[in-house]
Tab-separated table of C-alpha atoms in Angstrom:
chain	number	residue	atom	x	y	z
A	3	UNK	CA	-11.977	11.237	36.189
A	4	UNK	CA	-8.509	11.232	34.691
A	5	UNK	CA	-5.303	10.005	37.079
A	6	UNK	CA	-2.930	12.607	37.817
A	7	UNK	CA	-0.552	13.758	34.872
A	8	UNK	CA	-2.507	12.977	32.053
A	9	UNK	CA	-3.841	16.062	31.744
A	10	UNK	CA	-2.287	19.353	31.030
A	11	UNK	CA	1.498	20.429	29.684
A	12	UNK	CA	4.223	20.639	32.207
A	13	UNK	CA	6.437	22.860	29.965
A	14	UNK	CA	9.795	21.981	28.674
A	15	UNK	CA	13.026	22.788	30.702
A	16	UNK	CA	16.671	21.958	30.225
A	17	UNK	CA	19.763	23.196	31.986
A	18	UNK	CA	23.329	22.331	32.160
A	19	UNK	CA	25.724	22.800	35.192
A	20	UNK	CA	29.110	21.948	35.546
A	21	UNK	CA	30.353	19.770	38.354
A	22	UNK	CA	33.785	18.602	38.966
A	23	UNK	CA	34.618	16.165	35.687
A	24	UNK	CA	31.575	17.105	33.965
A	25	UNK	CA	28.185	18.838	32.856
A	26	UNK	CA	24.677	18.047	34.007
A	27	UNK	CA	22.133	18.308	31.616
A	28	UNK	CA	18.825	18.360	33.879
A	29	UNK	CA	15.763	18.041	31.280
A	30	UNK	CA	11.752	18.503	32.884
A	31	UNK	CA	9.066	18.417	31.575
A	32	UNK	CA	7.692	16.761	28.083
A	33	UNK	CA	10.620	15.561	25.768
A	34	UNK	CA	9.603	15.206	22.614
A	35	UNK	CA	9.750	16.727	18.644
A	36	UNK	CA	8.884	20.267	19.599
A	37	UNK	CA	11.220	20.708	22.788
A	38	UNK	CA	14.482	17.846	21.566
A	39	UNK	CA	16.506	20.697	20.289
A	40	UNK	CA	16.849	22.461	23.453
A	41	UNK	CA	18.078	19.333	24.689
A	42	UNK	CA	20.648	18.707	21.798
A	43	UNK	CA	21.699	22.457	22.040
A	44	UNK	CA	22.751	21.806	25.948
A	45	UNK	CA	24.039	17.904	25.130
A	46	UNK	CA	26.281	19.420	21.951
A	47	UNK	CA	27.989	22.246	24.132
A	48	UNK	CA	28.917	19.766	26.863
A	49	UNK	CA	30.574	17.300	24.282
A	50	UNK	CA	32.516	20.116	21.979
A	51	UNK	CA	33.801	21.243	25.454
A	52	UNK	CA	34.675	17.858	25.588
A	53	UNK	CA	32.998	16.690	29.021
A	54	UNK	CA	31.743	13.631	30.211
A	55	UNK	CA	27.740	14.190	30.654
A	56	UNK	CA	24.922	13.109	33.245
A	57	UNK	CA	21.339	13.706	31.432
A	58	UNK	CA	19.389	14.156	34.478
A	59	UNK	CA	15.540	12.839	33.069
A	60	UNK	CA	14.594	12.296	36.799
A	61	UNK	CA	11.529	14.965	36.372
A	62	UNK	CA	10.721	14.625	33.059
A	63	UNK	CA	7.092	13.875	32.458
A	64	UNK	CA	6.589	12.859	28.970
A	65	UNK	CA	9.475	10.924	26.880
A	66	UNK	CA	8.764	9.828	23.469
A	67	UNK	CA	11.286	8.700	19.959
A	68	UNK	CA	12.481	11.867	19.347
A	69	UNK	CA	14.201	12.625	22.650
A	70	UNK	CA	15.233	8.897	23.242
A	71	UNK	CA	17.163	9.108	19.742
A	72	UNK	CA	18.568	12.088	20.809
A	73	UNK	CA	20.184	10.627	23.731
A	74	UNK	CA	21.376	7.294	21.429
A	75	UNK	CA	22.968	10.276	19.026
A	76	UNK	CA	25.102	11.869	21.583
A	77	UNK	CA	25.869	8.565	23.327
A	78	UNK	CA	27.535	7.319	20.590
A	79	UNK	CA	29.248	10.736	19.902
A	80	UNK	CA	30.868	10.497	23.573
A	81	UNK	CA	31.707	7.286	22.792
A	82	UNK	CA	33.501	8.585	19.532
A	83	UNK	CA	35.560	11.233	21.510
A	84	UNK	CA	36.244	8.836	24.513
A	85	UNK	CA	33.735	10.690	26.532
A	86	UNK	CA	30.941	8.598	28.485
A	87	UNK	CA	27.548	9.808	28.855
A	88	UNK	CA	25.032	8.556	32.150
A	89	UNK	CA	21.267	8.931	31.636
A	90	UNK	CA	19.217	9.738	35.312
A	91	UNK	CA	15.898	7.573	34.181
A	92	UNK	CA	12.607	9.206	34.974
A	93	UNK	CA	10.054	7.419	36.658
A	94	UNK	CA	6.575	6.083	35.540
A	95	UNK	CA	5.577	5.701	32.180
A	96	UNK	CA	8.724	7.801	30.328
A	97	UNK	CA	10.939	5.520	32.023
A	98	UNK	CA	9.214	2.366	31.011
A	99	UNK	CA	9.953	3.404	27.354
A	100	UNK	CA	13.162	2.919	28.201
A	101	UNK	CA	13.022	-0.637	28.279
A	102	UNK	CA	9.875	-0.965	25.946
A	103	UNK	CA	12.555	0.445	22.899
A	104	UNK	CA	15.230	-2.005	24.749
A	105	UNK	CA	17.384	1.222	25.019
A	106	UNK	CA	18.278	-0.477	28.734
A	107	UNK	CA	20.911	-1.912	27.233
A	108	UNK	CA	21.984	0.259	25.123
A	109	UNK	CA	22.864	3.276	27.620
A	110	UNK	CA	23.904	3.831	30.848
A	111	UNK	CA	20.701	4.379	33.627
A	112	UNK	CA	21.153	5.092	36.488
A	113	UNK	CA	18.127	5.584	39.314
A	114	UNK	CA	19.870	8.977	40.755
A	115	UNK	CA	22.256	11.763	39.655
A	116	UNK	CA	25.090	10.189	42.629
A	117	UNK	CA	25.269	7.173	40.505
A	118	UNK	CA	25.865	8.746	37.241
A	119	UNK	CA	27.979	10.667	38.993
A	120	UNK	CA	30.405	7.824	40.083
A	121	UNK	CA	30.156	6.229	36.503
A	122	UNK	CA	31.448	9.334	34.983
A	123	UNK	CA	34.229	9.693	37.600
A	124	UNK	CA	35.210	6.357	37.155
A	125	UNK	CA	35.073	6.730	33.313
A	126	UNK	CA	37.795	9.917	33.824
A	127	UNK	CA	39.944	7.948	36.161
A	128	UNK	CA	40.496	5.396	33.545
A	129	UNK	CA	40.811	7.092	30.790
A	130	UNK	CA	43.774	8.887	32.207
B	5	UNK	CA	-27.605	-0.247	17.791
B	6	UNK	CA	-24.483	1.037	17.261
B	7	UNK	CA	-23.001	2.368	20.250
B	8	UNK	CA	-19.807	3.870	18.859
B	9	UNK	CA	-19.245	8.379	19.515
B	10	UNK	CA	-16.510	9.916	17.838
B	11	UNK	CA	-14.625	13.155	18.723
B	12	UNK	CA	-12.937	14.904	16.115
B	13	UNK	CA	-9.741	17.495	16.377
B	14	UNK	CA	-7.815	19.096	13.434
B	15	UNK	CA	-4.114	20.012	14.213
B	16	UNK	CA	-1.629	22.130	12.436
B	17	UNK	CA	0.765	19.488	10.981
B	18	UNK	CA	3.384	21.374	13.093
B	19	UNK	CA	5.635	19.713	16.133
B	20	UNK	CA	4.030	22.411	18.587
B	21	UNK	CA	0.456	20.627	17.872
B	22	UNK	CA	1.041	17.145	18.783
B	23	UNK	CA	0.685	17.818	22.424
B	24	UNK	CA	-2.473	19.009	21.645
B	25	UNK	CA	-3.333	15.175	20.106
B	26	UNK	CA	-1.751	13.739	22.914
B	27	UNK	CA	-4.257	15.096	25.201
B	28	UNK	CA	-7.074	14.954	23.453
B	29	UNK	CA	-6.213	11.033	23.393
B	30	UNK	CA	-5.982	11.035	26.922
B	31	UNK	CA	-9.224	12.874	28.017
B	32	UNK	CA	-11.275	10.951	25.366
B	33	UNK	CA	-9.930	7.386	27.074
B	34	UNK	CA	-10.311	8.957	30.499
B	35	UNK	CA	-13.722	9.288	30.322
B	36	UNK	CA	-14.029	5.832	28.723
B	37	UNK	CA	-12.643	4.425	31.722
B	38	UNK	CA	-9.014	3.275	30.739
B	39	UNK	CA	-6.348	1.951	33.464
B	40	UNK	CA	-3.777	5.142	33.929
B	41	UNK	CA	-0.900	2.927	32.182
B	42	UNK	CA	-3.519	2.119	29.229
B	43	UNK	CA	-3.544	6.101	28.860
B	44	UNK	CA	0.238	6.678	29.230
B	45	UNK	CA	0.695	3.981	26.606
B	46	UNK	CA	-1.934	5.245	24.486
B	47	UNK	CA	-0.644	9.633	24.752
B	48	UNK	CA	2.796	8.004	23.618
B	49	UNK	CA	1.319	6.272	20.661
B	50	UNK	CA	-0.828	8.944	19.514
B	51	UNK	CA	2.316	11.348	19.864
B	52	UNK	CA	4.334	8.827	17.642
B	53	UNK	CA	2.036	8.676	15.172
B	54	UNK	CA	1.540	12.847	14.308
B	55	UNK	CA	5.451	13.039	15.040
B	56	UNK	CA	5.910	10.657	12.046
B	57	UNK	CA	3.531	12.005	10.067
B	58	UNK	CA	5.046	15.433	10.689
B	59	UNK	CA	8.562	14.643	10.125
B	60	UNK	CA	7.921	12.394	7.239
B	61	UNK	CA	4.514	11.686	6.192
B	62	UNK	CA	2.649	14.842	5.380
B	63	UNK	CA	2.785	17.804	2.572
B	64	UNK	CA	3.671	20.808	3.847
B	65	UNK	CA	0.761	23.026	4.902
B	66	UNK	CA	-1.643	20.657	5.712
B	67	UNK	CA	-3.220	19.813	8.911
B	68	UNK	CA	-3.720	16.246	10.411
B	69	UNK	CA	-7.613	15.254	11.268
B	70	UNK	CA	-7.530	13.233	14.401
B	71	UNK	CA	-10.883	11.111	14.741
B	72	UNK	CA	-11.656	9.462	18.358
B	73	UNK	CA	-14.114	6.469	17.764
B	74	UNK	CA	-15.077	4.980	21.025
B	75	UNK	CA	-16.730	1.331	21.491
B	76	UNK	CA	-17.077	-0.260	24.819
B	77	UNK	CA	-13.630	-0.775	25.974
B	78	UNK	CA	-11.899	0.063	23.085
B	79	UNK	CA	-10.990	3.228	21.277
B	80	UNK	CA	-9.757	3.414	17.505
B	81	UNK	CA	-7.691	6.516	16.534
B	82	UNK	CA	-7.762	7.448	12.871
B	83	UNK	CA	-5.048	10.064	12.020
B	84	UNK	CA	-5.461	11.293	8.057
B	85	UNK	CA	-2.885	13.610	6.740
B	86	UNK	CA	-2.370	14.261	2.854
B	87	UNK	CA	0.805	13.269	1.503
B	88	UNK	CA	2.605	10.164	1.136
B	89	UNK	CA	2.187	8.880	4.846
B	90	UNK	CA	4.723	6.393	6.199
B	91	UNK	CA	5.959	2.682	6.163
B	92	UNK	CA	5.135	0.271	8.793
B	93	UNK	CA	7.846	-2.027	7.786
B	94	UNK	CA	11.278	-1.932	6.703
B	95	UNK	CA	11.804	-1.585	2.897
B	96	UNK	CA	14.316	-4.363	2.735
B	97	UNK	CA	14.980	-7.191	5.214
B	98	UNK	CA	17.634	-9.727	4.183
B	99	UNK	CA	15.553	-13.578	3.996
B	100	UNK	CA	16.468	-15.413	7.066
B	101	UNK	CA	16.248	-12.517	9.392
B	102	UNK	CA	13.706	-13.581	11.615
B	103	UNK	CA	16.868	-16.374	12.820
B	104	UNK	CA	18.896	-13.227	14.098
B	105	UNK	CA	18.614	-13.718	17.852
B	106	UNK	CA	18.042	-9.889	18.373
B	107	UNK	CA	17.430	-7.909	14.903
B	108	UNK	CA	19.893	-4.477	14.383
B	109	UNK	CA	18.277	-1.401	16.372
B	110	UNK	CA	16.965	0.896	13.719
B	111	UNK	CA	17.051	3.749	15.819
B	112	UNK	CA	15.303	5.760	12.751
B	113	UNK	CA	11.989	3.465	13.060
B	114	UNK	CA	11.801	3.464	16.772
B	115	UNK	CA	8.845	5.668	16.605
B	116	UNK	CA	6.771	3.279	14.752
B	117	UNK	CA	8.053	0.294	16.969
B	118	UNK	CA	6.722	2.477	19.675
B	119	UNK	CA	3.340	2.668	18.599
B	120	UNK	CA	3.172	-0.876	17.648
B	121	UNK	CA	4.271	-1.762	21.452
B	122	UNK	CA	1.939	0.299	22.598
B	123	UNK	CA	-1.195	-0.094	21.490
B	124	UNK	CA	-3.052	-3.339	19.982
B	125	UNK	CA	-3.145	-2.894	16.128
B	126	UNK	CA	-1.546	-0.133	13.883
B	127	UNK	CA	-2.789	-0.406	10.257
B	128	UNK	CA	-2.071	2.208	7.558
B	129	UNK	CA	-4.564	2.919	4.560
B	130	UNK	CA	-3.323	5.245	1.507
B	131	UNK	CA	-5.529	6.418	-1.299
B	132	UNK	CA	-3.093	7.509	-3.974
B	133	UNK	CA	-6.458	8.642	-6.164
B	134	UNK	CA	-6.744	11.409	-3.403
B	135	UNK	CA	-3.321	11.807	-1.993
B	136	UNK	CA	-4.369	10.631	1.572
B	137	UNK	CA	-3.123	8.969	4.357
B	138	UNK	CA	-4.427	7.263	7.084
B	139	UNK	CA	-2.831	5.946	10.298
B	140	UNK	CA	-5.064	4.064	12.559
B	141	UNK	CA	-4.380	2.796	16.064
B	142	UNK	CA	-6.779	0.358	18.054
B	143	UNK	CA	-6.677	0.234	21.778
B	144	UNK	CA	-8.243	-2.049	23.821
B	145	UNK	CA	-9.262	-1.565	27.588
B	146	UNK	CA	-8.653	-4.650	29.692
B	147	UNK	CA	-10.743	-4.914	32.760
B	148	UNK	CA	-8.905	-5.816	35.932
């Protein structure tokens, strides 16, 4: 029999919210070449509005390339326009890929939203 | 007596399909008994490979033929698309590269460096006679 998860689609989800000092772009499901754009739609609006950004992965449940070079794109646009962006890791095998690509240190994880949270706060209280 | 079964699946070379590889990969290594991380690692890779082949690999308008070939404990994933197919390595690395202590991220192969984590071999075969392309993964299943 086949472990849990590695069978069927878990459709593609992503929705921002704003919170005080920034938007939270909450991604579930399966990231990858057919669903990326939704994500870059939601991660381009935050960052023309000119707002730091949490990507919330915490219940995604398939990562591959496509979406993790979508996040390295938009990191280094924030960067550009002084803006940081935190990354919520998923757990299991999409967050592994995280460190398989050695993308751990090359964004800013964080196990839970609080955390990115704080990172972005802090990130607005210096920049002022 | 050869023991090896293949399955077979065509896809639409299209991003909407691969999910449909993906699974495939994962029901066909089920059933041969891989570890659930040896099928994680092994959806990603198969997902890696039709995503390059889609975005970069393949003529328009033609599908990719996914063939499953299982041995005991290993599976071997052939994935033939017509077109020009894609590059394992870098075009151009400067001599004396291997020295760097960590090489420059090239985020635009990370898909291949994926795979190549991922599973135990990735080999690519082109037959420019024909036009075709093949990408084929090997996975092993360690016991224990």
């Amino acid at each position: 029999m086949l472990a849990g998860g590695s069978g069927g689609v878990i459709p593609f989800r992503c929705e921002a919210t704003e919170v005080p000092g920034a938007t939270v772009v909450r991604a579930t499901g399966e990231l990858e070449l057919a669903t990326v754009g939704d994500l870059e739609k939601a991660l381009d609006a935050a960052v023309r509005a000119g707002r730091h950004v949490a990507v919330d992965l915490s219940e995604l449940s398939y990562l591959d390339s496509t979406g993790l070079r979508a996040l390295i794109t938009y990191s280094q646009l924030c960067h550009a326009q002084r803006l940081r962006l935190a990354v919520v890791t998923p757990a299991g095998a999409p967050g592994k890929l995280f460190r398989t690509s050695g993308l751990d240190r090359r964004l800013p994880l964080f196990d839970s939203l609080d955390a990115a949270l704080q990172f972005l706060r802090e990130g607005s209280a210096s920049s002022q | 007596m050869d023991t090896a079964e293949t399955v077979e699946v065509t896809i639409p070379a299209r991003a909407e399909f691969v999910s449909v590889a993906r699974l495939t990969a994962a029901v066909v290594a089920g059933r041969q008994g891989f570890t659930y991380d040896e099928i994680e690692d092994l959806k990603i890779a198969v997902g890696e490979a039709c995503t390059s082949l889609i975005v970069s690999g393949t003529t328009p308008g033609h599908p990719l033929r996914i063939r499953f070939r299982t041995e005991p404990n290993l599976l071997e994933i052939g994935i033939a698309a017509r077109g020009a197919g894609i590059a394992l390595h870098a075009p151009s690395r400067p001599a004396g590269g291997a020295s760097d202590p960590e090489p420059p991220f090239d985020e635009s192969r990370l898909g291949i460096f994926l795979m190549q984590c991922l599973v135990d071999a990735v080999e690519t075969r082109r037959d420019d006679a024909f036009g075709t392309f093949e990408l084929r993964l090997v996975k092993r299943h360690h016991e224990g």
